[in-house]
Tab-separated table of C-alpha atoms in Angstrom:
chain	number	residue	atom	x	y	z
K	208	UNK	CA	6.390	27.167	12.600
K	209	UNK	CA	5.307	25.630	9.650
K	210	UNK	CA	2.616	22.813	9.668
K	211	UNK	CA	1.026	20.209	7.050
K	212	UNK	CA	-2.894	19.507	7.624
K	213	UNK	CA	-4.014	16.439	5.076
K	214	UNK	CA	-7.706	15.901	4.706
K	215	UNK	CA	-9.650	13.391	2.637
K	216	UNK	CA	-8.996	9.909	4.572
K	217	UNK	CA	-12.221	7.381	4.588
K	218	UNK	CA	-13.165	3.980	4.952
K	219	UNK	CA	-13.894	2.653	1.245
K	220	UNK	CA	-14.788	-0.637	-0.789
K	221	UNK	CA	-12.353	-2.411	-2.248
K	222	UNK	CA	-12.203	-1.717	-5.673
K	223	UNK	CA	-13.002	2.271	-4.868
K	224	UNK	CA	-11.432	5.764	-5.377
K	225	UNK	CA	-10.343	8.311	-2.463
K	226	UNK	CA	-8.687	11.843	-2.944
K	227	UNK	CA	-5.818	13.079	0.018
K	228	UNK	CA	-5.247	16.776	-0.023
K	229	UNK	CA	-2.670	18.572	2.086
K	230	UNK	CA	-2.260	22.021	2.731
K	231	UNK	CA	0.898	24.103	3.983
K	232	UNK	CA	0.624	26.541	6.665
K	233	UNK	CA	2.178	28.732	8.967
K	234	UNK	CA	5.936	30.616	8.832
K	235	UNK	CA	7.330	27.324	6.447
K	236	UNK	CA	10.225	27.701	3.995
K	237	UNK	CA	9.798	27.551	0.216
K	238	UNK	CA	8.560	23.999	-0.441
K	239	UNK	CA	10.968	21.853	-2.836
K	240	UNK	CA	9.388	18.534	-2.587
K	241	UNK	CA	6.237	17.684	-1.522
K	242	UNK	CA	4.400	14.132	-1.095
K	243	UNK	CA	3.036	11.416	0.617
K	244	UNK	CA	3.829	8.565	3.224
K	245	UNK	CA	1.791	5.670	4.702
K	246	UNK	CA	2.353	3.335	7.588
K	247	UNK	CA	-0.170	0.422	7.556
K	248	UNK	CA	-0.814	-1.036	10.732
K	249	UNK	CA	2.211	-2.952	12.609
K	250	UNK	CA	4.414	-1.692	10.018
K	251	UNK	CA	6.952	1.045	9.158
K	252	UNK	CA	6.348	4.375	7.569
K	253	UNK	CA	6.727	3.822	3.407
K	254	UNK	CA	6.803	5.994	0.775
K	255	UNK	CA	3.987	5.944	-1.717
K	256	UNK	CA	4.174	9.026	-4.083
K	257	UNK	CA	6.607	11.980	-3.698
K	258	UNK	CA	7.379	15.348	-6.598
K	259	UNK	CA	9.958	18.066	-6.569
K	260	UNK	CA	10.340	20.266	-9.695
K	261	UNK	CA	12.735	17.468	-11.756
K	262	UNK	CA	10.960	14.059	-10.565
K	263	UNK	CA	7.980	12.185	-9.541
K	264	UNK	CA	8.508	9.061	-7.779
K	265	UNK	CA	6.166	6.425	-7.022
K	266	UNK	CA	6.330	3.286	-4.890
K	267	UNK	CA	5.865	0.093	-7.103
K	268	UNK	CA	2.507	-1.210	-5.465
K	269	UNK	CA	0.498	2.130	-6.250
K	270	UNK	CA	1.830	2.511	-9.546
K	271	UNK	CA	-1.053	2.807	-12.235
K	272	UNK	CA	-3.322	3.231	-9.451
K	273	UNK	CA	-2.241	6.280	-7.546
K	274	UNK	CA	-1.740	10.226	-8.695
K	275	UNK	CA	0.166	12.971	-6.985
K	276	UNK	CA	-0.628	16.303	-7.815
K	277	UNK	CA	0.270	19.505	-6.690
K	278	UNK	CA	-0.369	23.005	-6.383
K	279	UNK	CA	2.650	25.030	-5.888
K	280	UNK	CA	1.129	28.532	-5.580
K	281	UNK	CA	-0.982	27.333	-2.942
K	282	UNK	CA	1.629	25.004	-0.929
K	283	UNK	CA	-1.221	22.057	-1.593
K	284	UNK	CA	-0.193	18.578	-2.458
K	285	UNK	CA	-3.150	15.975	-3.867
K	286	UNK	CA	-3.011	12.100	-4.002
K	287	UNK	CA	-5.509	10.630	-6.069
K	288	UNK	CA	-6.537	6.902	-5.225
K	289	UNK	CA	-7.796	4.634	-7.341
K	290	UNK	CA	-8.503	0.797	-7.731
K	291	UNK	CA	-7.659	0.887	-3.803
K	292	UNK	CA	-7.250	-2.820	-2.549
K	293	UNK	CA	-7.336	-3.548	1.600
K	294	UNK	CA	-3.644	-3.659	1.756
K	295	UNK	CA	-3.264	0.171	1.009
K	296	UNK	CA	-4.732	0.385	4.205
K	297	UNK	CA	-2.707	2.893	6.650
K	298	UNK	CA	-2.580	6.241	7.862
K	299	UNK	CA	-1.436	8.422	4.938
K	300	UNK	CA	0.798	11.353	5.989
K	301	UNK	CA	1.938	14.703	4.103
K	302	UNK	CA	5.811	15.144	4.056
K	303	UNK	CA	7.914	18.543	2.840
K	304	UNK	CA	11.293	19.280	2.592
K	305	UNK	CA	13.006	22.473	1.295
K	306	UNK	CA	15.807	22.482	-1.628
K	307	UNK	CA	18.483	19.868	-0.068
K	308	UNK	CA	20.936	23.439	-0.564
K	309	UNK	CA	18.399	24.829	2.216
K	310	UNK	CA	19.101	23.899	6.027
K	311	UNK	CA	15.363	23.460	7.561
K	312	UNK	CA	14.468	20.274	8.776
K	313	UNK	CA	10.993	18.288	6.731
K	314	UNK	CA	7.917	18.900	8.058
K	315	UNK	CA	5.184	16.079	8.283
K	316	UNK	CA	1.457	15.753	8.628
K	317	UNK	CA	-0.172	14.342	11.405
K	318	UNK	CA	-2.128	12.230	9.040
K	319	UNK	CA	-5.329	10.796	7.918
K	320	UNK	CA	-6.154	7.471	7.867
K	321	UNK	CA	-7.536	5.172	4.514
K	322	UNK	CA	-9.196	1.966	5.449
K	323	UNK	CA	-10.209	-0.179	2.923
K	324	UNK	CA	-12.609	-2.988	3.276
K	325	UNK	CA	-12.720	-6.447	1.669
């Protein structure tokens, strides 16, 4: 069974700069897309920033701010976080998710969690 392990969560200043990693381990099928998640507290899961070989997608509040990465070879996926304000305050989780031809369910992260002061 394949599992995501993210690393990198802090608490930071407002204003400051935090980089997520994720790493793919275990028996997991050929990664397709690969990205990122967050649920701030009291609220639902959203996406923020999410690639697959055609497209990068980002969610309009971390646009400018935010940069996904990724290291295929390696089944590693990066966020770089920038300018971070204390509403992009949650615990950010890894998501991946084979070719939609492929039938294996997405595997997520347990997550690591940003907090950003005022």
């Amino acid at each position: 069974q394949g599992q995501l392990v993210e690393s990198g969560g802090d608490l930071v200043e407002s204003g400051g700069s935090l980089r997520l990693s994720c790493v793919a381990s275990g028996s997991i099928f050929s990664i397709y897309t690969m990205g990122w998640y967050r649920q701030p507290p009291g609220k639902a899961r959203e996406l923020v920033a999410i690639m697959n070989p055609v497209s990068t997608n980002y969610a309009d509040s971390v646009k400018g701010r935010f940069t996904i990465s990724r290291e295929s070879a390696q089944n590693m996926v990066y966020l770089e976080m920038s300018y971070l304000k204390p509403e992009d305050t949650a615990v950010y989780y890894c998501y991946a998710a084979p070719h939609p031809t492929e039938n294996y369910p997405e595997v997520w992260g347990r997550g690591t969690l940003v907090a950003v002061s005022s």
